[in-house]
mmCIF file of C-alpha atoms in Angstrom:
data_model
loop_
_atom_site.group_PDB
_atom_site.id
_atom_site.type_symbol
_atom_site.label_atom_id
_atom_site.label_comp_id
_atom_site.label_asym_id
_atom_site.label_seq_id
_atom_site.Cartn_x
_atom_site.Cartn_y
_atom_site.Cartn_z
ATOM 1 C CA MET A 18 80.512 112.628 132.280
ATOM 2 C CA ILE A 19 82.994 111.830 129.491
ATOM 3 C CA ARG A 20 81.359 110.571 126.295
ATOM 4 C CA MET A 21 83.224 107.883 124.392
ATOM 5 C CA ARG A 22 84.038 108.811 120.817
ATOM 6 C CA SER A 23 82.053 106.913 118.187
ATOM 7 C CA TYR A 24 82.754 106.211 114.535
ATOM 8 C CA PRO A 25 80.171 106.349 111.701
ATOM 9 C CA ALA A 26 79.862 102.823 110.254
ATOM 10 C CA ILE A 27 77.689 100.688 107.981
ATOM 11 C CA LEU A 28 76.634 97.133 108.566
ATOM 12 C CA VAL A 29 76.201 95.164 105.322
ATOM 13 C CA ARG A 30 74.588 91.739 105.636
ATOM 14 C CA PRO A 31 74.279 89.622 102.448
ATOM 15 C CA HIS A 32 70.964 88.178 101.233
ATOM 16 C CA SER A 33 72.808 84.944 100.534
ATOM 17 C CA PRO A 34 76.150 84.472 102.341
ATOM 18 C CA SER A 35 79.206 83.760 100.178
ATOM 19 C CA ALA A 36 82.989 83.525 100.610
ATOM 20 C CA GLU A 37 83.589 86.520 98.371
ATOM 21 C CA TRP A 38 81.057 88.876 100.078
ATOM 22 C CA SER A 39 83.668 90.982 101.953
ATOM 23 C CA ASP A 40 85.664 91.435 98.761
ATOM 24 C CA LEU A 41 82.601 92.601 96.890
ATOM 25 C CA VAL A 42 81.732 95.102 99.621
ATOM 26 C CA ALA A 43 85.369 96.340 99.685
ATOM 27 C CA ALA A 44 85.253 96.865 95.866
ATOM 28 C CA ALA A 45 81.992 98.743 96.058
ATOM 29 C CA LEU A 46 83.369 101.086 98.805
ATOM 30 C CA ASP A 47 86.733 101.740 97.063
ATOM 31 C CA GLY A 48 87.461 105.466 97.118
ATOM 32 C CA LEU A 49 84.504 106.299 99.398
ATOM 33 C CA GLY A 50 86.378 107.240 102.583
ATOM 34 C CA VAL A 51 86.576 103.865 104.274
ATOM 35 C CA VAL A 52 88.794 103.677 107.309
ATOM 36 C CA ALA A 53 88.541 99.914 107.878
ATOM 37 C CA LEU A 54 86.454 96.817 107.238
ATOM 38 C CA GLU A 55 85.819 93.970 109.576
ATOM 39 C CA GLU A 56 83.732 90.779 109.597
ATOM 40 C CA ALA A 57 80.686 91.167 111.872
ATOM 41 C CA GLY A 58 79.218 87.679 112.252
ATOM 42 C CA ARG A 59 79.027 84.167 110.928
ATOM 43 C CA ASP A 60 76.361 85.105 108.376
ATOM 44 C CA GLY A 61 79.011 87.040 106.324
ATOM 45 C CA ALA A 62 78.059 90.453 107.561
ATOM 46 C CA VAL A 63 80.663 93.190 107.125
ATOM 47 C CA ARG A 64 81.080 96.431 109.092
ATOM 48 C CA ALA A 65 82.636 99.375 107.294
ATOM 49 C CA PHE A 66 83.996 102.398 109.226
ATOM 50 C CA PHE A 67 84.218 105.902 107.777
ATOM 51 C CA HIS A 68 86.061 109.183 108.289
ATOM 52 C CA ASP A 69 82.873 111.166 108.796
ATOM 53 C CA HIS A 70 79.079 111.057 108.430
ATOM 54 C CA ALA A 71 79.204 112.665 104.935
ATOM 55 C CA SER A 72 81.356 109.846 103.654
ATOM 56 C CA ARG A 73 79.051 107.290 105.251
ATOM 57 C CA SER A 74 75.970 108.875 103.633
ATOM 58 C CA HIS A 75 77.577 108.713 100.205
ATOM 59 C CA ALA A 76 78.612 105.084 100.812
ATOM 60 C CA LEU A 77 75.095 104.118 101.898
ATOM 61 C CA ARG A 78 73.734 105.316 98.608
ATOM 62 C CA ALA A 79 76.427 103.395 96.691
ATOM 63 C CA LEU A 80 75.877 100.187 98.640
ATOM 64 C CA ARG A 81 72.125 100.224 98.325
ATOM 65 C CA ALA A 82 72.451 100.647 94.557
ATOM 66 C CA ALA A 83 75.064 97.924 94.276
ATOM 67 C CA PHE A 84 73.369 95.306 96.564
ATOM 68 C CA PRO A 85 69.572 95.897 96.471
ATOM 69 C CA GLY A 86 68.832 92.568 98.190
ATOM 70 C CA ALA A 87 71.226 93.087 101.100
ATOM 71 C CA HIS A 88 70.471 94.331 104.592
ATOM 72 C CA ILE A 89 72.296 97.667 104.916
ATOM 73 C CA GLU A 90 72.057 99.932 107.945
ATOM 74 C CA ALA A 91 73.975 102.951 109.433
ATOM 75 C CA LEU A 92 75.604 102.508 112.805
ATOM 76 C CA ASP A 93 77.585 104.674 115.291
ATOM 77 C CA VAL A 94 80.166 102.364 116.810
ATOM 78 C CA PRO A 95 81.903 103.342 120.126
ATOM 79 C CA ASP A 96 85.654 103.570 119.951
ATOM 80 C CA GLU A 97 86.833 100.367 121.624
ATOM 81 C CA ASN A 98 90.144 100.125 119.781
ATOM 82 C CA TRP A 99 88.463 98.311 116.922
ATOM 83 C CA ALA A 100 90.989 99.578 114.403
ATOM 84 C CA GLU A 101 93.960 98.289 116.424
ATOM 85 C CA ARG A 102 92.189 94.913 116.973
ATOM 86 C CA SER A 103 91.357 94.366 113.287
ATOM 87 C CA GLN A 104 94.823 95.378 112.086
ATOM 88 C CA ALA A 105 96.642 93.272 114.720
ATOM 89 C CA SER A 106 95.164 90.086 113.233
ATOM 90 C CA LEU A 107 96.934 90.711 109.896
ATOM 91 C CA ARG A 108 99.928 88.389 109.103
ATOM 92 C CA ALA A 109 102.556 88.296 106.433
ATOM 93 C CA ILE A 110 101.509 86.905 103.066
ATOM 94 C CA ARG A 111 103.568 85.625 100.162
ATOM 95 C CA ALA A 112 103.000 86.414 96.484
ATOM 96 C CA GLY A 113 105.628 84.737 94.290
ATOM 97 C CA ALA A 114 109.029 85.619 95.570
ATOM 98 C CA LEU A 115 107.788 88.662 97.457
ATOM 99 C CA THR A 116 106.547 88.737 101.045
ATOM 100 C CA VAL A 117 104.228 91.536 102.174
ATOM 101 C CA ALA A 118 104.225 91.839 105.992
ATOM 102 C CA PRO A 119 103.029 94.234 108.740
ATOM 103 C CA PRO A 120 105.824 95.516 111.016
ATOM 104 C CA TRP A 121 104.880 93.009 113.775
ATOM 105 C CA ASP A 122 105.080 89.900 111.562
ATOM 106 C CA VAL A 123 108.170 90.267 109.323
ATOM 107 C CA PRO A 124 109.619 86.747 108.720
ATOM 108 C CA SER A 125 113.220 86.449 109.809
ATOM 109 C CA ASN A 126 114.114 84.140 106.895
ATOM 110 C CA ALA A 127 112.373 86.047 104.057
ATOM 111 C CA ARG A 128 114.554 87.842 101.484
ATOM 112 C CA ASP A 129 112.283 90.127 99.453
ATOM 113 C CA VAL A 130 110.045 91.708 102.047
ATOM 114 C CA ILE A 131 107.811 94.743 101.657
ATOM 115 C CA VAL A 132 106.710 96.099 105.030
ATOM 116 C CA ILE A 133 103.226 97.648 104.986
ATOM 117 C CA LEU A 134 101.736 99.423 108.015
ATOM 118 C CA PRO A 135 97.958 98.800 107.784
ATOM 119 C CA SER A 136 96.010 102.064 107.761
ATOM 120 C CA MET A 137 93.325 103.848 105.895
ATOM 121 C CA GLY A 138 94.716 102.926 102.493
ATOM 122 C CA PHE A 139 93.810 99.484 101.122
ATOM 123 C CA GLY A 140 96.579 97.248 99.872
ATOM 124 C CA THR A 141 98.127 95.071 102.584
ATOM 125 C CA GLY A 142 98.498 92.241 100.010
ATOM 126 C CA HIS A 143 95.651 90.200 101.492
ATOM 127 C CA HIS A 144 93.151 91.053 98.769
ATOM 128 C CA ALA A 145 93.183 88.766 95.699
ATOM 129 C CA THR A 146 93.597 91.640 93.258
ATOM 130 C CA THR A 147 96.741 92.928 95.120
ATOM 131 C CA ARG A 148 98.293 89.447 95.044
ATOM 132 C CA LEU A 149 97.496 89.064 91.310
ATOM 133 C CA CYS A 150 99.209 92.373 90.602
ATOM 134 C CA LEU A 151 102.237 91.447 92.625
ATOM 135 C CA ILE A 152 102.559 88.246 90.654
ATOM 136 C CA ALA A 153 102.109 90.121 87.334
ATOM 137 C CA LEU A 154 104.860 92.628 88.306
ATOM 138 C CA GLN A 155 107.251 89.769 88.992
ATOM 139 C CA ASP A 156 106.407 88.152 85.577
ATOM 140 C CA ALA A 157 107.020 91.470 83.756
ATOM 141 C CA THR A 158 110.386 93.022 82.930
ATOM 142 C CA VAL A 159 110.504 95.766 85.546
ATOM 143 C CA GLY A 160 114.254 96.333 85.896
ATOM 144 C CA GLY A 161 115.272 99.735 84.479
ATOM 145 C CA THR A 162 111.734 100.799 83.614
ATOM 146 C CA SER A 163 109.521 103.689 84.575
ATOM 147 C CA VAL A 164 106.382 102.636 86.430
ATOM 148 C CA LEU A 165 103.135 104.473 87.343
ATOM 149 C CA ASP A 166 100.917 103.019 90.030
ATOM 150 C CA VAL A 167 97.408 104.546 89.673
ATOM 151 C CA GLY A 168 95.283 104.408 92.886
ATOM 152 C CA THR A 169 98.348 103.495 94.909
ATOM 153 C CA GLY A 170 96.594 103.137 98.288
ATOM 154 C CA SER A 171 99.180 101.828 100.765
ATOM 155 C CA GLY A 172 101.848 102.035 98.037
ATOM 156 C CA VAL A 173 102.464 98.298 98.089
ATOM 157 C CA LEU A 174 102.539 97.876 94.319
ATOM 158 C CA ALA A 175 104.694 100.930 93.757
ATOM 159 C CA LEU A 176 107.088 99.708 96.442
ATOM 160 C CA ALA A 177 107.146 96.251 94.825
ATOM 161 C CA ALA A 178 108.107 97.795 91.474
ATOM 162 C CA ALA A 179 110.939 99.629 93.104
ATOM 163 C CA LYS A 180 112.123 96.468 94.841
ATOM 164 C CA LEU A 181 112.076 94.724 91.461
ATOM 165 C CA GLY A 182 114.431 97.235 90.032
ATOM 166 C CA ALA A 183 112.398 99.952 88.328
ATOM 167 C CA SER A 184 114.441 103.060 87.644
ATOM 168 C CA ARG A 185 111.542 105.439 88.349
ATOM 169 C CA VAL A 186 108.287 104.819 90.198
ATOM 170 C CA LEU A 187 105.435 107.215 90.769
ATOM 171 C CA GLY A 188 102.386 106.320 92.843
ATOM 172 C CA ILE A 189 99.307 108.525 92.681
ATOM 173 C CA ASP A 190 96.041 108.534 94.653
ATOM 174 C CA ASN A 191 93.319 111.134 95.068
ATOM 175 C CA ASP A 192 92.977 110.239 98.811
ATOM 176 C CA PRO A 193 95.459 112.259 100.931
ATOM 177 C CA ASP A 194 95.181 109.727 103.765
ATOM 178 C CA ALA A 195 96.246 106.947 101.391
ATOM 179 C CA ILE A 196 99.244 108.977 100.321
ATOM 180 C CA ALA A 197 100.200 109.668 103.891
ATOM 181 C CA ASN A 198 100.139 105.917 104.594
ATOM 182 C CA ALA A 199 102.145 105.220 101.426
ATOM 183 C CA VAL A 200 104.850 107.731 102.505
ATOM 184 C CA GLU A 201 105.025 105.953 105.882
ATOM 185 C CA ASN A 202 105.472 102.689 104.074
ATOM 186 C CA GLN A 203 108.170 104.113 101.878
ATOM 187 C CA ALA A 204 110.151 105.157 104.986
ATOM 188 C CA LEU A 205 109.758 101.604 106.483
ATOM 189 C CA ASN A 206 111.191 100.102 103.264
ATOM 190 C CA GLY A 207 113.807 102.704 102.297
ATOM 191 C CA LEU A 208 112.903 102.495 98.589
ATOM 192 C CA ASP A 209 113.019 105.293 95.990
ATOM 193 C CA VAL A 210 109.378 105.962 95.152
ATOM 194 C CA GLU A 211 107.602 109.264 94.571
ATOM 195 C CA PHE A 212 104.039 109.397 96.045
ATOM 196 C CA ARG A 213 101.726 112.241 95.026
ATOM 197 C CA CYS A 214 98.099 113.133 95.846
ATOM 198 C CA ALA A 215 96.757 113.392 92.282
ATOM 199 C CA GLY A 216 94.164 112.080 89.902
ATOM 200 C CA ILE A 217 94.688 110.201 86.624
ATOM 201 C CA GLU A 218 94.349 113.365 84.613
ATOM 202 C CA ASP A 219 97.074 115.065 86.650
ATOM 203 C CA ALA A 220 99.788 112.543 85.708
ATOM 204 C CA ALA A 221 99.889 113.317 81.944
ATOM 205 C CA ALA A 222 102.877 115.643 82.250
ATOM 206 C CA ASP A 223 104.925 112.788 83.873
ATOM 207 C CA GLY A 224 104.321 110.223 81.177
ATOM 208 C CA PRO A 225 104.404 108.200 79.184
ATOM 209 C CA PHE A 226 105.526 105.278 81.387
ATOM 210 C CA ASP A 227 106.961 101.937 80.384
ATOM 211 C CA LEU A 228 104.643 100.131 82.728
ATOM 212 C CA LEU A 229 101.359 101.190 84.314
ATOM 213 C CA VAL A 230 99.647 99.363 87.172
ATOM 214 C CA ALA A 231 95.954 100.124 87.950
ATOM 215 C CA ASN A 232 94.254 98.047 90.652
ATOM 216 C CA LEU A 233 90.950 99.934 90.602
ATOM 217 C CA THR A 234 87.426 98.732 89.738
ATOM 218 C CA GLY A 235 85.971 97.590 86.456
ATOM 219 C CA GLY A 236 83.832 100.721 86.071
ATOM 220 C CA VAL A 237 86.808 103.058 86.780
ATOM 221 C CA LEU A 238 88.987 101.156 84.322
ATOM 222 C CA ILE A 239 86.414 101.468 81.564
ATOM 223 C CA ARG A 240 85.757 105.135 82.281
ATOM 224 C CA HIS A 241 89.448 106.087 82.178
ATOM 225 C CA ALA A 242 90.698 103.572 79.574
ATOM 226 C CA GLY A 243 91.813 106.276 77.142
ATOM 227 C CA ARG A 244 93.703 108.236 79.777
ATOM 228 C CA LEU A 245 95.394 105.090 81.159
ATOM 229 C CA GLU A 246 96.540 104.113 77.708
ATOM 230 C CA ALA A 247 97.809 107.599 76.998
ATOM 231 C CA LEU A 248 99.971 107.376 80.134
ATOM 232 C CA THR A 249 101.654 104.207 78.781
ATOM 233 C CA ARG A 250 104.228 104.368 76.037
ATOM 234 C CA GLU A 251 103.567 102.560 72.756
ATOM 235 C CA GLY A 252 104.738 99.019 73.240
ATOM 236 C CA GLY A 253 104.515 99.470 77.010
ATOM 237 C CA PHE A 254 102.431 97.379 79.365
ATOM 238 C CA LEU A 255 99.379 97.940 81.528
ATOM 239 C CA ILE A 256 98.605 95.666 84.493
ATOM 240 C CA LEU A 257 94.907 96.019 85.253
ATOM 241 C CA SER A 258 92.986 94.510 88.166
ATOM 242 C CA GLY A 259 90.089 95.174 90.522
ATOM 243 C CA LEU A 260 87.609 93.835 87.938
ATOM 244 C CA ARG A 261 85.324 90.825 88.271
ATOM 245 C CA ASP A 262 84.926 87.969 85.829
ATOM 246 C CA GLU A 263 81.717 89.413 84.432
ATOM 247 C CA GLU A 264 83.365 92.775 83.749
ATOM 248 C CA GLU A 265 86.343 91.390 81.842
ATOM 249 C CA SER A 266 84.890 91.602 78.302
ATOM 250 C CA ASP A 267 83.764 95.206 78.840
ATOM 251 C CA VAL A 268 87.139 96.246 80.229
ATOM 252 C CA THR A 269 89.026 94.510 77.398
ATOM 253 C CA ARG A 270 86.820 96.192 74.813
ATOM 254 C CA ALA A 271 87.407 99.658 76.311
ATOM 255 C CA PHE A 272 91.159 99.325 75.734
ATOM 256 C CA GLY A 273 92.894 99.192 72.377
ATOM 257 C CA ALA A 274 95.812 97.278 73.909
ATOM 258 C CA GLU A 275 96.506 93.676 73.140
ATOM 259 C CA CYS A 276 95.978 91.208 75.956
ATOM 260 C CA GLU A 277 99.269 89.444 76.820
ATOM 261 C CA SER A 278 98.053 87.403 79.792
ATOM 262 C CA ARG A 279 95.176 86.910 82.157
ATOM 263 C CA GLU A 280 95.049 85.468 85.660
ATOM 264 C CA GLY A 281 92.091 85.056 87.997
ATOM 265 C CA GLU A 282 91.481 84.300 91.688
ATOM 266 C CA GLU A 283 88.232 84.050 93.645
ATOM 267 C CA GLY A 284 86.286 85.681 90.768
ATOM 268 C CA TRP A 285 88.765 88.585 90.447
ATOM 269 C CA VAL A 286 90.775 89.155 87.266
ATOM 270 C CA CYS A 287 94.143 90.616 86.446
ATOM 271 C CA LEU A 288 94.950 91.540 82.839
ATOM 272 C CA VAL A 289 98.353 92.378 81.329
ATOM 273 C CA LEU A 290 97.892 94.403 78.154
ATOM 274 C CA ARG A 291 100.477 95.735 75.655
ATOM 275 C CA ARG A 292 99.702 99.171 74.248
ATOM 276 C CA GLN A 293 99.659 99.094 70.466
ATOM 277 C CA PRO A 294 100.587 101.967 68.122
ATOM 278 C CA GLU A 295 97.813 104.468 67.899
ATOM 279 C CA GLY A 296 96.661 103.467 64.411
ATOM 280 C CA CYS A 297 96.465 99.800 65.360
ATOM 281 C CA ALA A 298 94.494 100.586 68.486
ATOM 282 C CA THR A 299 91.967 102.665 66.542
ATOM 283 C CA ALA A 300 91.472 99.922 64.041
ATOM 284 C CA GLU A 301 91.034 97.374 66.749
ATOM 285 C CA ARG A 302 88.295 99.382 68.469
ATOM 286 C CA GLU A 303 86.406 99.838 65.186
ATOM 287 C CA ARG A 304 86.313 96.135 64.354
#
């Protein structure tokens, strides 16, 4: 008898359903080995699939700490082509003048298209924080600059920077599966971007950069604020997202950079900061 392969998964059902529940779950699971997320009912429940049981165990602890009132249970889901089904429903989205599209839904009349093959790395452009970063990149002066995309995922933001004319783009992520997906997407788009499996601390020798993009989480941004600023040249810009409204003041306080602009969508925030000279930044933190 042939046994069907199963995947370790977690079902997360909110105590009170809300439109932003799936985004909150995705943010809490960022970097924890998630393969895919899918809606699992009209009550707002979400199923998250994982590489292995160890990743699922770690994610269970993180979710129970983040959502103490939610119903959270471990599942083993038979392989019934769930990944293909969930990815096939994705369609092209537009963010400013850029269009982000899966290979099966590239608009024939769109000019500035970034083709993204949905896979293990997040960043198909459908999440509010990715769209906010894409808009912020278009509002910035990217042409001729050096750009670092921290936590690149699918590589969509790094590829957008290259399409907007950056002279050098480096995308880093500590997940090798995300980097593999980013390299696939680079080949689909034919853009000059370097992708590397590395952490924030590993990029110091490559900087400083004119522009840094970090679509992470509020906690990660606060924890690595000093390193992210050090990777950005004085007078350069940082595009920060992945934080919630309630985290904004703590994130802003952690950076010595001056806030140039702020946009929000569905409770998510994107900040554009300008790095100040070191003396000014120190004085700002001490005030």
